[in-house]
PDB file of C-alpha atoms in Angstrom:
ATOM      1  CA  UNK A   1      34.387 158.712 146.579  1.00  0.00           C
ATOM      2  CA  UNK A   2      37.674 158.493 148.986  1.00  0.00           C
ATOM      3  CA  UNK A   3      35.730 157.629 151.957  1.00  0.00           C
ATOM      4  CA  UNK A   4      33.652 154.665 149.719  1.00  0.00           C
ATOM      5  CA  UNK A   5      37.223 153.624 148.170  1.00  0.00           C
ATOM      6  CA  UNK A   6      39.254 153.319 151.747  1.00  0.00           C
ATOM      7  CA  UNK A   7      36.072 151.381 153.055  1.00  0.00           C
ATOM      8  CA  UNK A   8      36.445 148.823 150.151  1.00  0.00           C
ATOM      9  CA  UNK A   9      40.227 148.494 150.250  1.00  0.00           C
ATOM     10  CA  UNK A  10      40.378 148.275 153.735  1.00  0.00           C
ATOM     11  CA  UNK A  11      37.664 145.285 153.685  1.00  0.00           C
ATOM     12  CA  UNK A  12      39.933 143.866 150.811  1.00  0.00           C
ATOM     13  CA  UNK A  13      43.068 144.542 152.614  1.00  0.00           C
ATOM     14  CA  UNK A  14      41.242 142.526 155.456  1.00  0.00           C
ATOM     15  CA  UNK A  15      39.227 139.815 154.081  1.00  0.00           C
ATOM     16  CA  UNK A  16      42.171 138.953 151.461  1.00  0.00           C
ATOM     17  CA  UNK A  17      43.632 136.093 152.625  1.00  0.00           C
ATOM     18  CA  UNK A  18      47.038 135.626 150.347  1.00  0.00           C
ATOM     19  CA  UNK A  19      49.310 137.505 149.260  1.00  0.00           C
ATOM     20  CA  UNK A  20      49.621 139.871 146.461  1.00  0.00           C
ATOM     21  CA  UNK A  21      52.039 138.606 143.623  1.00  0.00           C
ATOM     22  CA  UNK A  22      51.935 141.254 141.263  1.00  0.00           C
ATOM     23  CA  UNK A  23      54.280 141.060 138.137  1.00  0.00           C
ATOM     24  CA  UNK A  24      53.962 145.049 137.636  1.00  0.00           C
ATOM     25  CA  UNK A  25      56.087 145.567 140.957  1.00  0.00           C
ATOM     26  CA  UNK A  26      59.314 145.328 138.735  1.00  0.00           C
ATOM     27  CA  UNK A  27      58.376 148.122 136.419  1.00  0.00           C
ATOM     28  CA  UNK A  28      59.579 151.068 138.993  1.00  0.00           C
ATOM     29  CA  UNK A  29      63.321 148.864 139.314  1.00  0.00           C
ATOM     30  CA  UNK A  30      63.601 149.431 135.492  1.00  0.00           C
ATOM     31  CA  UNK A  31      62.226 152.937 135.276  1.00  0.00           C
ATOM     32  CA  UNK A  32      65.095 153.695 138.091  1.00  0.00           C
ATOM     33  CA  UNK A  33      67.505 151.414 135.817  1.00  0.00           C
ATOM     34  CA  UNK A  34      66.689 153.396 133.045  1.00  0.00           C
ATOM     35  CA  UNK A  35      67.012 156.867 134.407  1.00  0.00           C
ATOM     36  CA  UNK A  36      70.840 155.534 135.729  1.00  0.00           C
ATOM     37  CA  UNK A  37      71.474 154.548 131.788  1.00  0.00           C
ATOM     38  CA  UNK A  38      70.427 157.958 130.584  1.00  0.00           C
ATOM     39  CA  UNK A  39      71.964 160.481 133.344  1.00  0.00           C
ATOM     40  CA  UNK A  40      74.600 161.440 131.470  1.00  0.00           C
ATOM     41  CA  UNK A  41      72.341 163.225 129.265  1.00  0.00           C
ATOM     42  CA  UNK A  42      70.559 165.156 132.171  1.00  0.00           C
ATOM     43  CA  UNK A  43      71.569 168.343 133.440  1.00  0.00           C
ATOM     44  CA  UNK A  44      73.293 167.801 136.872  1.00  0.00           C
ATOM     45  CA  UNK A  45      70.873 168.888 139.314  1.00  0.00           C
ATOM     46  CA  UNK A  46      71.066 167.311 142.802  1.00  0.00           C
ATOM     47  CA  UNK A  47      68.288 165.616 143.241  1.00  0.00           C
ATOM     48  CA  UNK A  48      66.791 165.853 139.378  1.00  0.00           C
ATOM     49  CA  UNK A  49      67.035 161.816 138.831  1.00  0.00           C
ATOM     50  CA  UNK A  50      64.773 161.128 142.542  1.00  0.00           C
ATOM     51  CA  UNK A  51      62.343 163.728 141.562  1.00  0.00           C
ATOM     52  CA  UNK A  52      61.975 162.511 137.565  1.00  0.00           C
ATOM     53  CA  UNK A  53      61.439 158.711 139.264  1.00  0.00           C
ATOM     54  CA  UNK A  54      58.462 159.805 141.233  1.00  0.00           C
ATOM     55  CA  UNK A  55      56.901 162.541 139.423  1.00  0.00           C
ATOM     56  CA  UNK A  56      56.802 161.422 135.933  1.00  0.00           C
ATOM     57  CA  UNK A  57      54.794 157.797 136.749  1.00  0.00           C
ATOM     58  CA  UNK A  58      52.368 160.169 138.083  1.00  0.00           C
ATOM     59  CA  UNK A  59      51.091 162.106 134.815  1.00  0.00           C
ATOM     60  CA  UNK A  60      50.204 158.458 133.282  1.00  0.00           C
ATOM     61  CA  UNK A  61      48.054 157.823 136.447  1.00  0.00           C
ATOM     62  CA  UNK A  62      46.187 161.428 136.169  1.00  0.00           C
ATOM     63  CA  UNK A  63      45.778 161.293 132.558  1.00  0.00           C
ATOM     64  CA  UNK A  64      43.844 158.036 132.884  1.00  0.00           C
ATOM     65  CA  UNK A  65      41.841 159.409 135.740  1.00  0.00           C
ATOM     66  CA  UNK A  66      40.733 162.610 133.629  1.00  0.00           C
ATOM     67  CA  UNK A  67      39.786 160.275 131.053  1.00  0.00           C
ATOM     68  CA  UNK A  68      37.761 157.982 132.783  1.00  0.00           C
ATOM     69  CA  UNK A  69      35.262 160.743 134.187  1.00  0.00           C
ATOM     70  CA  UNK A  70      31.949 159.739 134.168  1.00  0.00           C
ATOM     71  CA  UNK A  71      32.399 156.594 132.425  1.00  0.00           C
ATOM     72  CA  UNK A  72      29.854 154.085 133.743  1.00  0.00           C
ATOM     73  CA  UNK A  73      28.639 156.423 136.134  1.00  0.00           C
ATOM     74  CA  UNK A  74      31.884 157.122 137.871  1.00  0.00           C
ATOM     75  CA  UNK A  75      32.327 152.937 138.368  1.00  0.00           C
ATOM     76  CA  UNK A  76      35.433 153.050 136.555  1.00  0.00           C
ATOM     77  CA  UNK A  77      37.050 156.198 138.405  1.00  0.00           C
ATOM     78  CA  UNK A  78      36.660 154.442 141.701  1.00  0.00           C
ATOM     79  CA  UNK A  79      37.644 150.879 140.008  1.00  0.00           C
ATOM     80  CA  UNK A  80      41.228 153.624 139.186  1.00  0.00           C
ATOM     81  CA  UNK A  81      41.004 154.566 142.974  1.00  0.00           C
ATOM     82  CA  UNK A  82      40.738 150.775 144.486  1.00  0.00           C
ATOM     83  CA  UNK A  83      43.484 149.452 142.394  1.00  0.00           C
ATOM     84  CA  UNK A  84      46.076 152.185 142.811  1.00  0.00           C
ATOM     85  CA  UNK A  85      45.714 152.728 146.837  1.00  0.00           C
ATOM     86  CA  UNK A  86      46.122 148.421 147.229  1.00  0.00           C
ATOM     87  CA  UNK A  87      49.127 148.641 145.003  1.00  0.00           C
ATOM     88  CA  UNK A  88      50.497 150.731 147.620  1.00  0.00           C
ATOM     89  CA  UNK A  89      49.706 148.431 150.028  1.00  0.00           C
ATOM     90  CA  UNK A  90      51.659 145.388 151.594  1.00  0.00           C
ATOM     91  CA  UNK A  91      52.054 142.550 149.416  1.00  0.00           C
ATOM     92  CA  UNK A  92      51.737 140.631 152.501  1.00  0.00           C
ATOM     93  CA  UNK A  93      48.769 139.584 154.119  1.00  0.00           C
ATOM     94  CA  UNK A  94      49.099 141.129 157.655  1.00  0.00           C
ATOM     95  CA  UNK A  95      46.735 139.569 159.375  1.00  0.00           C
ATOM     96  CA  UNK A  96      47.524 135.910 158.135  1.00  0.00           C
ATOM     97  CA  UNK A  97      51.295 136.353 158.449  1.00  0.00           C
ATOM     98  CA  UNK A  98      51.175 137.163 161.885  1.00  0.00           C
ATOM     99  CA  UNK A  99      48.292 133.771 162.396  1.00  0.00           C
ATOM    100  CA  UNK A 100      50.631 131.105 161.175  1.00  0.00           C
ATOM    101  CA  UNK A 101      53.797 132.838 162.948  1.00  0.00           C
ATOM    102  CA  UNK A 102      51.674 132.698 166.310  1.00  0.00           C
ATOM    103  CA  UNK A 103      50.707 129.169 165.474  1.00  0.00           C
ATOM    104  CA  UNK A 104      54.252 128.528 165.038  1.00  0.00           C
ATOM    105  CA  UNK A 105      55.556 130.474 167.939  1.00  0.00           C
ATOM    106  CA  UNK A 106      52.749 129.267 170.684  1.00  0.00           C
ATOM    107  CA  UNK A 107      53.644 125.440 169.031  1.00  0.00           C
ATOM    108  CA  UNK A 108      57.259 125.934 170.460  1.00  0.00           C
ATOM    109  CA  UNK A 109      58.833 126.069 167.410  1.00  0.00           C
ATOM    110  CA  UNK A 110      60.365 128.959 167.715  1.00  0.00           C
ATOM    111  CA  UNK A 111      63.152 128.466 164.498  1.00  0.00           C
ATOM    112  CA  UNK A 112      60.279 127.646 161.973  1.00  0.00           C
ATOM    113  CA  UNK A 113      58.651 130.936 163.150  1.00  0.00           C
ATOM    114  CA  UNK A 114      61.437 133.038 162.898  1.00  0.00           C
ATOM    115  CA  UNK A 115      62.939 131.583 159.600  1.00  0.00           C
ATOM    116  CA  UNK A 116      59.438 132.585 158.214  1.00  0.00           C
ATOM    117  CA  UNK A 117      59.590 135.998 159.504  1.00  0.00           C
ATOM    118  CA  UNK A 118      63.812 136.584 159.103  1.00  0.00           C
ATOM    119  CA  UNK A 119      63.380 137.685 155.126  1.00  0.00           C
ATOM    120  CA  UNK A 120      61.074 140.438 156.195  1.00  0.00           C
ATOM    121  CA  UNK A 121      62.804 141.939 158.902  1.00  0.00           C
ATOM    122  CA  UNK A 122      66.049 143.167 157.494  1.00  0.00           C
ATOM    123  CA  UNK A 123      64.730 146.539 157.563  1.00  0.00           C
ATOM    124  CA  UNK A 124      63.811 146.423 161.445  1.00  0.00           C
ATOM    125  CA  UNK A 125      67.858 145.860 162.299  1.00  0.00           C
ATOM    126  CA  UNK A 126      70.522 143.114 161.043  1.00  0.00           C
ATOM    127  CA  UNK A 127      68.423 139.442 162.461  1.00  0.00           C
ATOM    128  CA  UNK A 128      70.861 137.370 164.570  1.00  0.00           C
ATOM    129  CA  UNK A 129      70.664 133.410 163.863  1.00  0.00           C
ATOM    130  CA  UNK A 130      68.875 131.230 166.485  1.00  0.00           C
ATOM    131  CA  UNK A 131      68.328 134.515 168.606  1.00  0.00           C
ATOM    132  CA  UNK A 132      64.777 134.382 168.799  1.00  0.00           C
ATOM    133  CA  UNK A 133      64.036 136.613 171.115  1.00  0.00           C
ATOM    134  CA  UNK A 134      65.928 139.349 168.848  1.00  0.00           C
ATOM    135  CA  UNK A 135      63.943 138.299 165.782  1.00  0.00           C
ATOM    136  CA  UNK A 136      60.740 138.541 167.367  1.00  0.00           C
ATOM    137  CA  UNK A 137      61.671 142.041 168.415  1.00  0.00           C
ATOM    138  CA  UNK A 138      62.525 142.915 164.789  1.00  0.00           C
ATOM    139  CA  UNK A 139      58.938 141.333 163.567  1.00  0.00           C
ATOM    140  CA  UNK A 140      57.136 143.584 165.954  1.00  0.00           C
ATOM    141  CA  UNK A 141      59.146 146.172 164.876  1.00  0.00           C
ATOM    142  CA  UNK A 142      58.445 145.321 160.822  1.00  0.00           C
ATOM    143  CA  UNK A 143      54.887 145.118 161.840  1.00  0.00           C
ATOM    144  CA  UNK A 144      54.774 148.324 163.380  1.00  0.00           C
ATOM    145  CA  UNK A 145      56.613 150.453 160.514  1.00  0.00           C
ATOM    146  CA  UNK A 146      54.636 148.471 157.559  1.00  0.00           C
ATOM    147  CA  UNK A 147      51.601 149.581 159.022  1.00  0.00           C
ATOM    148  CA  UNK A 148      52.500 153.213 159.230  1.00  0.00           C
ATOM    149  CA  UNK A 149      54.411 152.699 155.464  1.00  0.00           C
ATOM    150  CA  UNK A 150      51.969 149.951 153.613  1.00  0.00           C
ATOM    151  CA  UNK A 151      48.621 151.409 155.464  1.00  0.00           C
ATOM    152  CA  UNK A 152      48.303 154.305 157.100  1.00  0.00           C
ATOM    153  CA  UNK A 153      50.648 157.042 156.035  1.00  0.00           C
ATOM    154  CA  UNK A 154      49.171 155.619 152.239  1.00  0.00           C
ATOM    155  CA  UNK A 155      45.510 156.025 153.500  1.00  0.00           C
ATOM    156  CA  UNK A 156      46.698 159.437 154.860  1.00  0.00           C
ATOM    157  CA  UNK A 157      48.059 160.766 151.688  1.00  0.00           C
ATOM    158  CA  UNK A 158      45.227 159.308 149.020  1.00  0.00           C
ATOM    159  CA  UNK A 159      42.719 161.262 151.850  1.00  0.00           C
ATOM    160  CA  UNK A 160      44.463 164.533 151.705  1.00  0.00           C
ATOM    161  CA  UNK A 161      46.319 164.275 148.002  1.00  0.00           C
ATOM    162  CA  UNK A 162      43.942 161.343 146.087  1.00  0.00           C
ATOM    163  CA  UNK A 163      45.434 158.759 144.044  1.00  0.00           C
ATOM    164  CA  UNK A 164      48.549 160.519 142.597  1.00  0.00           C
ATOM    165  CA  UNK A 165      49.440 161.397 146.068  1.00  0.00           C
ATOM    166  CA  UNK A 166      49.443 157.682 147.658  1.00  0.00           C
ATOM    167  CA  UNK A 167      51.518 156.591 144.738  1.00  0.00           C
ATOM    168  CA  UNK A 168      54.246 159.285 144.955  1.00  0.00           C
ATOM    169  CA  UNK A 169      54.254 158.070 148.679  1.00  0.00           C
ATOM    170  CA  UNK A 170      54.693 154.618 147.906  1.00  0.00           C
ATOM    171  CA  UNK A 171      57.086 155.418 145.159  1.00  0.00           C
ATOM    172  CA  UNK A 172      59.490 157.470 147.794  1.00  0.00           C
ATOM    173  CA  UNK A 173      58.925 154.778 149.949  1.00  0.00           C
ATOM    174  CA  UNK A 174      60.122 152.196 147.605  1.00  0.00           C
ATOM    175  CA  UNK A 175      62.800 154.484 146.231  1.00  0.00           C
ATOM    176  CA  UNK A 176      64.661 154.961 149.257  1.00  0.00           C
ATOM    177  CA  UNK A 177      64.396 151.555 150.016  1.00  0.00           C
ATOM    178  CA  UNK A 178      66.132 150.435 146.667  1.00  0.00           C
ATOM    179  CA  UNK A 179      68.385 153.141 146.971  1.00  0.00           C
ATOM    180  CA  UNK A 180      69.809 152.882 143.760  1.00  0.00           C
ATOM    181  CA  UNK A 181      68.830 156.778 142.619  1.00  0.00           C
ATOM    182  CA  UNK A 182      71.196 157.431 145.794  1.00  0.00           C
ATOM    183  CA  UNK A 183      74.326 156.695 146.022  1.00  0.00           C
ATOM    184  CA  UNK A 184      75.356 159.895 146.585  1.00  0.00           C
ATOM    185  CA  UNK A 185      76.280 160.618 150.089  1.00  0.00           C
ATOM    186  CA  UNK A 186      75.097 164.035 150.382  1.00  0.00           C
ATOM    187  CA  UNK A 187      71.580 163.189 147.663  1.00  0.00           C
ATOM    188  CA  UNK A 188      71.043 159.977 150.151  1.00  0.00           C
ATOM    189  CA  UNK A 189      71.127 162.747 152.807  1.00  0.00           C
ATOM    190  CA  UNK A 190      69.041 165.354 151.497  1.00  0.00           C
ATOM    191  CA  UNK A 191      66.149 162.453 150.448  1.00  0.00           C
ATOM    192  CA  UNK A 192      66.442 160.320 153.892  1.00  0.00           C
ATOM    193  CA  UNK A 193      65.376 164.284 155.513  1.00  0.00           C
ATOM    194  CA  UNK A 194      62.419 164.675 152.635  1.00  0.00           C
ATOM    195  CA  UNK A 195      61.380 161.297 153.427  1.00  0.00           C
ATOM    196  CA  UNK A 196      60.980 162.085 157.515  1.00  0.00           C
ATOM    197  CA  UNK A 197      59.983 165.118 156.671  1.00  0.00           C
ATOM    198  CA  UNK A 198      57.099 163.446 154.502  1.00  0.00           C
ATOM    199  CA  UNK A 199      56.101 160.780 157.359  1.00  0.00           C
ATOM    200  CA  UNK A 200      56.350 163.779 160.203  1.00  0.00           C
ATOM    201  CA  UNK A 201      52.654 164.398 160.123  1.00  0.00           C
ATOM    202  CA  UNK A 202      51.343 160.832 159.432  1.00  0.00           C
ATOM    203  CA  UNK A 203      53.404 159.209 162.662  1.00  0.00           C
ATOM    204  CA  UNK A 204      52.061 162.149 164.774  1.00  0.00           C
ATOM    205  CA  UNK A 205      48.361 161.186 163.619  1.00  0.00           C
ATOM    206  CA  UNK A 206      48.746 157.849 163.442  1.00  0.00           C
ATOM    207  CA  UNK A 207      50.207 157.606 167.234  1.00  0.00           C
ATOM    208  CA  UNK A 208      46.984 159.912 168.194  1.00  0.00           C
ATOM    209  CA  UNK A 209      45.100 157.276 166.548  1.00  0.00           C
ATOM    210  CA  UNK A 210      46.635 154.520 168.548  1.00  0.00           C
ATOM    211  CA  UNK A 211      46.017 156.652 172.116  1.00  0.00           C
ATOM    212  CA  UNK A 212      42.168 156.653 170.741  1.00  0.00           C
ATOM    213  CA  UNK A 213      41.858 153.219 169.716  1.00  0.00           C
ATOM    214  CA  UNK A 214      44.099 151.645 172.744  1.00  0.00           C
ATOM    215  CA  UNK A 215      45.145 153.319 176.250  1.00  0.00           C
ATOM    216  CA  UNK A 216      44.994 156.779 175.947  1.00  0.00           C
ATOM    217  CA  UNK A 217      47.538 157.759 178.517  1.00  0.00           C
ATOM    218  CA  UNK A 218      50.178 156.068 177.797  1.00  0.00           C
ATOM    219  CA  UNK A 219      50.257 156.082 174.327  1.00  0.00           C
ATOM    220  CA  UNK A 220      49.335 159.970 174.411  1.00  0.00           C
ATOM    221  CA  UNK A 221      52.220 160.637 176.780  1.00  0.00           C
ATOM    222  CA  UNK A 222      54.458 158.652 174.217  1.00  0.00           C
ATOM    223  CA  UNK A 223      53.046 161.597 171.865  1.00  0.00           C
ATOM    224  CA  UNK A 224      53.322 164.680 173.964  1.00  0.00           C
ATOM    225  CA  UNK A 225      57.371 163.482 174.742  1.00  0.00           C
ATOM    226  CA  UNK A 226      58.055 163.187 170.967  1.00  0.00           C
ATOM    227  CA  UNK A 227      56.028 165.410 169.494  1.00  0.00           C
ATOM    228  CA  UNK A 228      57.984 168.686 168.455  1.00  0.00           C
ATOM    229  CA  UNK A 229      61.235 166.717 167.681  1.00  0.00           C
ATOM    230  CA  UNK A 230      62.525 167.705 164.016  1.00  0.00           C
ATOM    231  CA  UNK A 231      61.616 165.544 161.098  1.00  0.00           C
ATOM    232  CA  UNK A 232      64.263 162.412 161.515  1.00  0.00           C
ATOM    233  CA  UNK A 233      63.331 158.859 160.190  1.00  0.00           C
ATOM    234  CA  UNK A 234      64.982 157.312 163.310  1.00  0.00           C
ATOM    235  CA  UNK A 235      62.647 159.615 165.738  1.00  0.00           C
ATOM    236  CA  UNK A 236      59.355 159.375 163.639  1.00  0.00           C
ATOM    237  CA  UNK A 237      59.974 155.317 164.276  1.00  0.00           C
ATOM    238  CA  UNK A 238      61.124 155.841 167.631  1.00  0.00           C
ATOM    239  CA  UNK A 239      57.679 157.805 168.790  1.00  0.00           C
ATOM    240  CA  UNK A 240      55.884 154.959 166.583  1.00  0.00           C
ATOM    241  CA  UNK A 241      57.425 152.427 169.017  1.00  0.00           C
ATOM    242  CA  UNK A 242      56.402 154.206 172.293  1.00  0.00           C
ATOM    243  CA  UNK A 243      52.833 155.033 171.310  1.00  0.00           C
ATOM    244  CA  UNK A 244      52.115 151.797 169.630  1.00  0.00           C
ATOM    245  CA  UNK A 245      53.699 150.286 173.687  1.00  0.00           C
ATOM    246  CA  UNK A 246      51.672 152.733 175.352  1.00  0.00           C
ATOM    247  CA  UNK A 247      48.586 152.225 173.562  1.00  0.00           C
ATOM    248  CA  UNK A 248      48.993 148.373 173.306  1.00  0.00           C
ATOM    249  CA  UNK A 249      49.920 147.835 177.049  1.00  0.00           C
ATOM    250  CA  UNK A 250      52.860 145.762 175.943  1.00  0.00           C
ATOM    251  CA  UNK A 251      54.909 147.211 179.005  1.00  0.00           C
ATOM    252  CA  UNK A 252      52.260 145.608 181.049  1.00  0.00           C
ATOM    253  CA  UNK A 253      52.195 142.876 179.729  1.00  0.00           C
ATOM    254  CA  UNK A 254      55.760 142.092 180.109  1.00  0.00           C
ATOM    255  CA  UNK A 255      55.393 142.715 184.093  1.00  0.00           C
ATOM    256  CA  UNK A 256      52.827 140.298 184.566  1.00  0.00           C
ATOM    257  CA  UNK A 257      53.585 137.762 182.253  1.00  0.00           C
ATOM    258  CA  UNK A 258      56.480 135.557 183.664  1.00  0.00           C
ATOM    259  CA  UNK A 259      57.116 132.782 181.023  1.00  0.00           C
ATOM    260  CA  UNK A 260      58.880 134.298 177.707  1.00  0.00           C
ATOM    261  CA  UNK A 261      56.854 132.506 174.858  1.00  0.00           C
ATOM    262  CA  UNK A 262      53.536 133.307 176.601  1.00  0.00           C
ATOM    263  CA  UNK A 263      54.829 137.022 176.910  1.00  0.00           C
ATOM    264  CA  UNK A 264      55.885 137.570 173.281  1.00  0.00           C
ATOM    265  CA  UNK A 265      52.453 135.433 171.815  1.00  0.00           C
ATOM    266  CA  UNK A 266      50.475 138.367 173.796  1.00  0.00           C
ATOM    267  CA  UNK A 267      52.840 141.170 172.846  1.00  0.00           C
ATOM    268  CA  UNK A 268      51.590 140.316 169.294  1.00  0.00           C
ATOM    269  CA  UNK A 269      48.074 139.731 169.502  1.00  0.00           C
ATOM    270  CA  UNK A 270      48.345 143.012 171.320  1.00  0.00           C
ATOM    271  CA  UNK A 271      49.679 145.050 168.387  1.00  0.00           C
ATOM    272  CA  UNK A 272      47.542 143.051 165.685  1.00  0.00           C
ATOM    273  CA  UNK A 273      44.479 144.337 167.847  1.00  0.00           C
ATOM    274  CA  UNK A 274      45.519 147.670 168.329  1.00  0.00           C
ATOM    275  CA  UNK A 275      45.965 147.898 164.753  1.00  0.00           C
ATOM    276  CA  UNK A 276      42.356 146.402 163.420  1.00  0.00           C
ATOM    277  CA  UNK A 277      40.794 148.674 166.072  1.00  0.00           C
ATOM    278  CA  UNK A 278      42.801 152.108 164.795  1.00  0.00           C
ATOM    279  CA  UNK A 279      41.616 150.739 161.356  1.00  0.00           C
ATOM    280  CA  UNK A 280      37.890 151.060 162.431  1.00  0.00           C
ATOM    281  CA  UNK A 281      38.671 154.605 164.773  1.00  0.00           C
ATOM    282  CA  UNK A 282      40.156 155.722 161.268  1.00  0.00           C
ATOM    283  CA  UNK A 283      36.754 154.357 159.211  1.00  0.00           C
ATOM    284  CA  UNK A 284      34.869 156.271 161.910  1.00  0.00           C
ATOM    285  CA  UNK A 285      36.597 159.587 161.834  1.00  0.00           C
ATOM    286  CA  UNK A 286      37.115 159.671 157.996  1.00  0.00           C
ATOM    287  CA  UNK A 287      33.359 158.955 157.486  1.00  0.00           C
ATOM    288  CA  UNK A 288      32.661 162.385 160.038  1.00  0.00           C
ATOM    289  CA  UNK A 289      34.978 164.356 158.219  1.00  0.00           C
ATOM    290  CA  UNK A 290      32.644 163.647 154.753  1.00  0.00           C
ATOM    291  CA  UNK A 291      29.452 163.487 155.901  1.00  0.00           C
ATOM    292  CA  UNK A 292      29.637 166.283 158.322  1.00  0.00           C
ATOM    293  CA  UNK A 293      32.130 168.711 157.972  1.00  0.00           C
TER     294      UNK A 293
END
């Protein structure tokens, strides 16, 4: 059933063409809300209020999956399985977003491109008006870490941990992005560590992925340079960066492209490519592990 349900969301994940406005992505900003109102009645345990926010959603989620065994011949388990993994996908389309910004961007109109782009990459670094060049940067970089955070590392976890396991995922994800469970120097601390220390495998694999689905060498010497570094957020995205340039060529690119729009339109398509094509190497290898280990 996991290899039939990443097939289908990864067709839907494809072949959807908007995005996904769904009305229950509030409900974790009041759970966290609530759990703030009601911590004075909770023993004070470091980390207690984090671990309640993720863990408790879960027994919901398994209780409804124990119940719907073998209803309608297992249709309504994997129905369970579909919805929950594209929950913890992007609410963007990917693939579209990155179509109209290179229509946009190869158009020469380079502040309607980035204004699109400039909400979503405030995580990739602090976006600097009319510096194009900068924001583009930051969008490759959003790309890079959505895919590993809204794709792969969720794909990774449902694989090894099922459906409970790529929603506690997303939910740490989304957690330490809302950060309102943390605003305690030392908690913020101890989480932004769990947090690497969750991702540590799922770069590593993911970056392997990219040497088999792109250029091998580079992006595998990108690997073997980062590989044993400890579990840090800032070096799990920095060996992200250097496979996903190794195994997209985007070094080469920038030596043999001269003009700067031409360079940057390729840069993209590059990574957009790299990433269908480690979607299908991922398809392929997932369907060996079930069918004939």
């Amino acid at each position: 059933m996991k290899f039939l349900t990443i097939l289908i969301v990864l067709l839907l994940n494809h072949y959807w063409r908007r995005d996904r406005h769904l009305a229950v992505d509030s409900w974790f900003v009041a759970w966290q809300r609530w759990l703030l109102n009601h911590r004075h009645r909770l023993p004070e345990w470091r980390a207690l209020i984090p671990a309640m926010a993720v863990i408790l959603p879960l027994l919901p989620l398994l209780l409804l999956i124990w119940l719907a065994q073998s209803v309608f011949f297992g249709l309504l388990t994997l129905g369970i399985h579909v919805l929950v993994v594209l929950y913890c996908f992007s609410r963007h389309n990917q693939d579209l977003l990155v179509e109209q910004y290179l229509e946009l961007w190869e158009a020469g109109d380079f502040e309607a491109a980035c204004q699109m782009v400039e909400p979503l990459v405030q995580e990739a670094g602090e976006p600097a008006a009319d510096d194009y060049a900068r924001i583009h940067s930051q969008f490759m970089t959003y790309l890079q870490r959505t895919a590993l955070r809204k794709l792969f590392a969720v794909l990774f976890f449902y694989f090894l941990l099922g459906p409970a396991g790529a929603l506690a995922y997303c939910l740490l994800v989304a957690m330490f992005r809302d950060g309102r469970l943390l605003d305690d120097v030392d908690e913020f601390a101890l989480f932004e560590r769990t947090l690497a220390a969750v991702e540590w495998v799922p770069v590593r694999v993911l970056a392997f992925s990219f040497a088999l689905a792109g250029d091998f060498v580079g992006a595998f010497r990108a690997l073997r340079n980062h590989f044993w570094q400890a579990p840090d957020l800032l070096a799990n995205f920095s060996l992200l960066a250097a496979a996903t340039d190794g195994a997209a060529g985007l070094d080469d690119v920038e030596a043999t492209a001269q003009e700067s729009r031409l360079r940057a339109a390729h840069q993209l398509k590059a990574l957009q490519d790299l990433l269908l094509r480690t979607q299908v190497v991922w398809v392929i290898v997932l369907s060996m592990l079930v069918f004939v280990v």
